[in-house]
Amino acid sequence: GDLFVALKGEAMDGHRFIDKAFAAGAAAAIVDRPIDWPHVLVEDTTAALHALAAAARTRGEATRIAVTGSVGKTGVKEAIFSALDRASRGQAHRSVRSYNNHVGVPLSLTRMPARSRFGIFEMGMNHAGEIEGLTAQVRPHVAVITTIAPAHIENLGSMEAIAAAKAEIFAGLERGGTAVIPADTEHYEQLKLAALRAGAKVVSFGRARFADVRLLDAIPSANGGSLVTCEFPEGRLCYTVAEPGDHWVVNSLAVMAAVRAAGGDMAAAGLALAEMGGLKGRGARHGIDVPGGKALLIDESYNANPASMRATLTQLGQTPASRRIAVLGAMGELGEFSRQFHEQLSDPIEDARVDFAVLVGEAMEPLVRKLGTASANGLGNPLAFAHCAGPAEAIAALEEFGLNAGDAILVKGSNAVGLGRLVDHFVSRG
């Protein structure tokens, strides 16, 4: 019953898959050449998809929210959706998974039902100029930047350039729209200026005293998450965040700021945050069968950059466990900064009191050398570690090390490393 859009890319042409699409149940296709199936013939299928997206955007009255950032954009997008979906009783729409690029964003817009009251769209980028094209399609009423960190620094060259690329999201804001930005980043003034130049109202979130949605207190809760109290111009709100880690405390402030800016229910947002579980590859927690009982596996295998590595290692260090094990995959798109950022992981690994580390990928070599040197010199407590080429070797290294009941295992790395295979291997055991 679906519509198949035959897009043409640099290396692949969707027209090659038309027969398979109809065999799978497609009702019709958008194509740039006649075919023997029900179809709409156009000159350019990508332009047609963009036209469908624009039609879906304008046919309804949904308040549209765009989310980007170096870290946390998928989780924040999902949390905003959960909050607004609860408050609107099912009338919220969002981009699924990480549909955040030049295909995923217009596809997500096209899928938005006319009755939607809210639409939440994630936007990602690898190069300057990409988010500007995406935000022009969504035309958000609220634009959120979660944080600025050295993701894709290989392509952009500096943190200031990363901030500028993220700030492109403000260019598409509807007149009178709101820019939600992190108050605690050193790039706050740069983001604020970009938002003001776009004619946006600026709302900040974070620990800074001037933040519009400000953290007053966060204490660990019984479920492993946090009990958070925040202050905003209209008052205060206390709520529980189910997801563990300080980064989720700050993420929750971004969620609250976005929901408030969109005219949503902040109390409903608090309830949604209390019920959210981790996403596959982005914090999902699994009890896995090991000798003597269960071990905890934390699945962060979908993505990694220096900021998210540090945050999740901190979270591992705060997780009650008999032993802490870190399976860390190489971080991509760091370019000339790769050596120093991988080497700098030694400190958060030590702070997290990791008992055994499995380092996966060639780019981990600088960290391997640093950890090896520290062990050879007898500095502190030598860390047991293994350096592996890929997921298969990492699985073997964990099997040889031997997992026990009460262990906590963090799996974190760039998606290209393929550590999702390791997660699936151990989770499938129970």
XYZ file of N, CA and C in Angstrom, residues 162-302:
423
model
N 31.956 24.003 13.498
C 30.881 23.067 13.863
C 29.682 23.838 14.409
N 29.950 24.800 15.293
C 28.862 25.610 15.850
C 28.129 26.374 14.755
N 28.878 26.913 13.811
C 28.257 27.657 12.704
C 27.394 26.744 11.848
N 27.868 25.510 11.621
C 27.094 24.561 10.814
C 25.812 24.171 11.524
N 25.869 23.975 12.833
C 24.662 23.643 13.596
C 23.692 24.828 13.619
N 24.248 26.039 13.691
C 23.415 27.242 13.760
C 22.652 27.500 12.465
N 23.008 26.790 11.400
C 22.250 26.919 10.151
C 20.784 26.567 10.354
N 20.481 25.802 11.393
C 19.107 25.373 11.644
C 18.186 26.568 11.875
N 18.745 27.701 12.321
C 17.920 28.885 12.588
C 17.474 29.578 11.299
N 18.184 29.309 10.206
C 17.885 30.004 8.946
C 16.490 29.682 8.426
N 15.979 28.507 8.759
C 14.666 28.118 8.244
C 13.516 28.404 9.180
N 13.797 28.985 10.338
C 12.726 29.239 11.316
C 11.614 30.107 10.738
N 10.388 29.734 11.059
C 9.256 30.585 10.710
C 9.388 31.913 11.449
N 8.772 32.944 10.896
C 8.845 34.269 11.519
C 8.339 34.191 12.959
N 9.113 34.739 13.878
C 8.737 34.694 15.289
C 9.076 33.393 15.974
N 9.866 32.536 15.308
C 10.221 31.239 15.869
C 11.182 31.345 17.035
N 11.397 30.198 17.694
C 12.215 30.148 18.904
C 13.443 29.284 18.677
N 14.596 29.796 19.086
C 15.843 29.037 19.065
C 16.158 28.575 20.477
N 16.285 27.267 20.665
C 16.601 26.684 21.967
C 18.067 26.268 21.934
N 18.901 26.899 22.769
C 20.345 26.677 22.681
C 20.940 26.385 24.064
N 22.059 25.646 24.098
C 22.696 25.310 25.381
C 23.421 26.500 25.982
N 23.108 26.779 27.247
C 23.713 27.934 27.919
C 25.134 27.648 28.385
N 25.482 26.371 28.547
C 26.754 26.034 29.170
C 27.903 25.860 28.181
N 27.624 25.955 26.889
C 28.692 25.802 25.904
C 29.479 27.094 25.751
N 30.777 26.948 25.463
C 31.589 28.137 25.222
C 31.192 28.836 23.926
N 30.372 28.195 23.133
C 29.916 28.783 21.871
C 28.528 29.416 22.004
N 28.105 29.648 23.235
C 26.775 30.212 23.474
C 26.569 31.532 22.734
N 27.517 32.441 22.863
C 27.352 33.763 22.240
C 27.282 33.641 20.716
N 28.062 32.741 20.154
C 28.040 32.525 18.708
C 26.668 32.005 18.262
N 26.117 31.054 19.002
C 24.803 30.506 18.667
C 23.710 31.553 18.869
N 23.805 32.298 19.958
C 22.810 33.329 20.242
C 22.785 34.385 19.142
N 23.967 34.821 18.710
C 24.046 35.840 17.667
C 23.443 35.319 16.359
N 23.735 34.075 16.024
C 23.180 33.492 14.802
C 21.653 33.418 14.875
N 21.128 33.082 16.045
C 19.680 33.004 16.216
C 19.034 34.384 16.109
N 19.647 35.376 16.748
C 19.096 36.733 16.705
C 19.129 37.293 15.279
N 20.197 36.988 14.551
C 20.282 37.443 13.162
C 19.181 36.827 12.303
N 18.731 35.629 12.698
C 17.649 34.967 11.965
C 16.279 35.447 12.422
N 16.254 36.384 13.374
C 14.986 36.915 13.866
C 14.305 36.041 14.887
N 15.054 35.153 15.525
C 14.469 34.197 16.466
C 14.439 34.758 17.881
N 13.502 34.251 18.648
C 13.508 34.444 20.091
C 14.435 33.385 20.683
N 15.352 33.771 21.552
C 16.342 32.848 22.101
C 15.915 32.361 23.475
N 15.915 31.047 23.650
C 15.661 30.413 24.940
C 16.841 29.489 25.227
N 17.478 29.691 26.380
C 18.648 28.893 26.726
C 18.312 27.898 27.833
N 19.092 26.820 27.889
C 18.900 25.806 28.936
C 20.260 25.381 29.465
N 20.302 24.992 30.741
C 21.549 24.502 31.303
C 21.720 24.880 32.760
N 22.964 24.818 33.217
C 23.282 25.134 34.611
C 23.584 26.615 34.823
N 23.926 27.336 33.784
C 24.306 28.738 33.912
C 23.194 29.550 34.593
N 23.581 30.499 35.395
C 22.591 31.266 36.165
C 21.638 32.034 35.262
N 22.101 32.377 34.052
C 21.239 33.160 33.157
C 20.318 32.288 32.312
N 20.445 30.973 32.402
C 19.661 30.081 31.548
C 18.165 30.278 31.788
N 17.391 30.297 30.717
C 15.940 30.468 30.838
C 15.277 29.233 31.430
N 15.767 28.055 31.078
C 15.346 26.810 31.726
C 16.584 26.289 32.438
N 16.620 26.503 33.766
C 17.861 26.325 34.528
C 17.771 25.150 35.481
N 18.850 24.386 35.525
C 18.928 23.281 36.466
C 19.179 23.813 37.869
N 18.298 23.461 38.789
C 18.484 23.831 40.188
C 19.110 22.700 40.980
N 18.693 21.445 40.653
C 19.160 20.315 41.446
C 18.963 19.031 40.659
N 19.860 18.096 40.840
C 19.720 16.766 40.253
C 20.348 15.761 41.209
N 19.560 14.807 41.660
C 20.064 13.781 42.573
C 19.727 12.413 42.007
N 20.563 11.416 42.269
C 20.283 10.072 41.751
C 18.959 9.544 42.287
N 18.210 8.881 41.417
C 16.943 8.282 41.834
C 17.108 6.775 41.940
N 16.131 6.122 42.532
C 16.235 4.695 42.836
C 16.364 3.838 41.590
N 15.811 4.295 40.476
C 15.816 3.482 39.250
C 17.092 3.654 38.426
N 18.066 4.386 38.968
C 19.310 4.606 38.234
C 19.330 5.892 37.452
N 18.193 6.576 37.355
C 18.123 7.844 36.661
C 18.384 8.997 37.615
N 17.660 10.088 37.411
C 17.876 11.285 38.239
C 16.552 11.946 38.576
N 16.504 12.550 39.755
C 15.387 13.405 40.153
C 15.841 14.833 39.930
N 15.178 15.527 38.998
C 15.628 16.828 38.515
C 14.651 17.923 38.927
N 15.191 19.046 39.356
C 14.381 20.246 39.591
C 14.917 21.342 38.684
N 14.023 21.903 37.879
C 14.431 22.993 36.993
C 13.557 24.219 37.230
N 14.102 25.367 36.871
C 13.395 26.632 37.033
C 13.256 27.286 35.667
N 12.095 27.868 35.420
C 11.839 28.597 34.182
C 10.996 29.814 34.541
N 10.781 30.741 33.615
C 10.141 32.009 33.990
C 8.808 31.873 34.713
N 8.042 30.824 34.402
C 6.727 30.682 35.025
C 6.742 29.936 36.348
N 7.871 29.331 36.713
C 7.901 28.597 37.971
C 8.962 27.523 38.005
N 8.704 26.470 38.772
C 9.635 25.365 38.916
C 8.919 24.044 38.644
N 9.717 23.036 38.298
C 9.151 21.717 38.027
C 10.139 20.668 38.510
N 9.621 19.668 39.207
C 10.425 18.538 39.656
C 9.945 17.300 38.913
N 10.873 16.549 38.339
C 10.489 15.385 37.549
C 11.618 14.358 37.590
N 11.297 13.152 37.169
C 12.277 12.066 37.141
C 12.714 11.792 35.705
N 13.998 11.598 35.515
C 14.549 11.186 34.224
C 14.987 9.730 34.358
N 14.360 8.850 33.595
C 14.672 7.429 33.716
C 16.065 7.101 33.209
N 16.494 7.795 32.148
C 17.801 7.526 31.566
C 18.909 7.969 32.528
N 19.912 7.110 32.766
C 20.989 7.474 33.689
C 22.000 8.413 33.033
N 22.744 9.106 33.873
C 23.832 9.935 33.374
C 23.542 11.419 33.440
N 24.584 12.188 33.731
C 24.442 13.647 33.806
C 24.047 14.239 32.460
N 24.496 13.610 31.364
C 24.144 14.147 30.049
C 22.636 14.115 29.824
N 21.950 13.133 30.423
C 20.495 13.094 30.271
C 19.796 14.110 31.176
N 20.449 14.495 32.255
C 19.904 15.598 33.063
C 19.846 16.859 32.207
N 20.948 17.143 31.512
C 21.000 18.337 30.661
C 20.075 18.171 29.451
N 20.056 16.968 28.859
C 19.132 16.719 27.749
C 17.691 17.020 28.148
N 17.339 16.661 29.376
C 15.955 16.874 29.828
C 15.601 18.355 29.866
N 16.582 19.202 30.138
C 16.340 20.649 30.134
C 16.050 21.133 28.716
N 16.771 20.569 27.739
C 16.497 20.907 26.338
C 15.094 20.484 25.953
N 14.685 19.310 26.419
C 13.326 18.819 26.145
C 12.291 19.762 26.743
N 12.489 20.143 27.985
C 11.544 21.039 28.653
C 11.471 22.387 27.937
N 12.615 22.914 27.533
C 12.635 24.202 26.832
C 11.899 24.108 25.508
N 12.081 22.998 24.784
C 11.426 22.828 23.486
C 9.928 22.655 23.643
N 9.521 21.850 24.609
C 8.087 21.627 24.846
C 7.416 22.936 25.242
N 8.074 23.691 26.114
C 7.524 24.990 26.530
C 7.409 25.926 25.337
N 8.438 25.977 24.487
C 8.413 26.873 23.330
C 7.343 26.473 22.324
N 7.048 25.173 22.255
C 6.037 24.685 21.312
C 4.622 24.782 21.861
N 4.486 25.281 23.090
C 3.161 25.387 23.690
C 2.649 24.078 24.235
N 3.565 23.142 24.518
C 3.181 21.838 25.039
C 3.058 21.841 26.554
N 2.793 20.672 27.101
C 2.548 20.486 28.533
C 3.849 20.004 29.180
N 4.477 20.827 30.011
C 5.737 20.455 30.630
C 5.566 19.354 31.666
N 4.403 19.296 32.307
C 4.144 18.212 33.264
C 4.083 16.878 32.536
N 3.439 16.864 31.375
C 3.398 15.644 30.570
C 4.804 15.269 30.110
N 5.627 16.260 29.842
C 7.011 16.000 29.465
C 7.757 15.312 30.600
N 7.505 15.760 31.833
C 8.133 15.128 32.990
C 7.739 13.664 33.115
N 6.462 13.353 32.876
C 6.000 11.965 32.926
C 6.641 11.132 31.817
N 6.759 11.723 30.640
C 7.369 11.006 29.515
C 8.835 10.696 29.802
N 9.566 11.642 30.370
C 10.976 11.423 30.696
C 11.143 10.335 31.746
N 10.161 10.208 32.638
C 10.227 9.177 33.682
C 10.018 7.779 33.116
N 9.369 7.695 31.947
C 9.024 6.395 31.381
C 9.916 5.981 30.218
N 10.758 6.886 29.737
C 11.572 6.578 28.561
C 12.637 5.534 28.856
N 12.742 4.564 27.963
C 13.829 3.599 28.038
C 14.891 3.951 27.024
N 16.045 3.327 27.130
C 17.120 3.586 26.194
C 16.791 3.073 24.807
N 17.264 3.762 23.773
C 17.046 3.353 22.394
C 18.126 2.360 21.972
N 17.791 1.505 21.029
C 18.761 0.549 20.509
C 19.986 1.300 19.981
N 21.147 0.924 20.473
C 22.383 1.574 20.060
C 22.646 2.898 20.726
N 21.687 3.364 21.523
C 21.813 4.684 22.149
C 21.390 4.637 23.611
N 21.902 3.670 24.318
C 21.647 3.625 25.756
C 20.747 2.505 26.221
N 20.266 1.661 25.306
C 19.434 0.533 25.724
C 20.222 -0.358 26.685
N 19.538 -0.811 27.728
C 20.187 -1.637 28.756
C 19.615 -3.044 28.710
N 20.500 -4.025 28.722
C 20.085 -5.419 28.610
C 20.690 -6.232 29.753
N 19.876 -7.099 30.320
C 20.396 -8.102 31.232
C 20.784 -9.330 30.414
N 22.043 -9.719 30.451
C 22.493 -10.855 29.644
C 22.906 -12.007 30.565
N 22.681 -13.224 30.080
C 23.006 -14.409 30.865
C 24.510 -14.648 30.895
N 25.049 -14.789 32.093
C 26.463 -15.100 32.291
C 26.553 -16.097 33.441
N 27.697 -16.740 33.612
C 27.830 -17.669 34.739
C 27.487 -17.007 36.067
N 26.591 -17.618 36.801
C 26.210 -17.107 38.108
C 25.025 -16.172 38.112
N 24.502 -15.807 36.912
C 23.330 -14.928 36.899
C 23.309 -13.985 35.710
N 23.179 -12.689 35.992
C 23.022 -11.696 34.935
C 24.114 -10.629 35.017
N 24.482 -10.143 33.842
C 25.346 -8.963 33.744
C 24.574 -7.884 32.995
N 24.962 -6.636 33.193
C 24.321 -5.507 32.523
C 25.126 -5.114 31.301
N 24.475 -5.070 30.131
C 25.123 -4.585 28.915
C 24.461 -3.283 28.493
N 25.255 -2.224 28.361
C 24.756 -0.902 27.965
C 25.105 -0.700 26.493
N 24.080 -0.613 25.663
C 24.270 -0.547 24.214
C 24.332 0.897 23.729
N 25.535 1.373 23.484
C 25.772 2.704 22.908
C 26.541 2.555 21.598
N 26.196 1.504 20.840
C 27.015 1.104 19.702
C 26.760 1.902 18.436
N 25.764 2.788 18.433
C 25.390 3.429 17.173
C 26.319 4.569 16.770
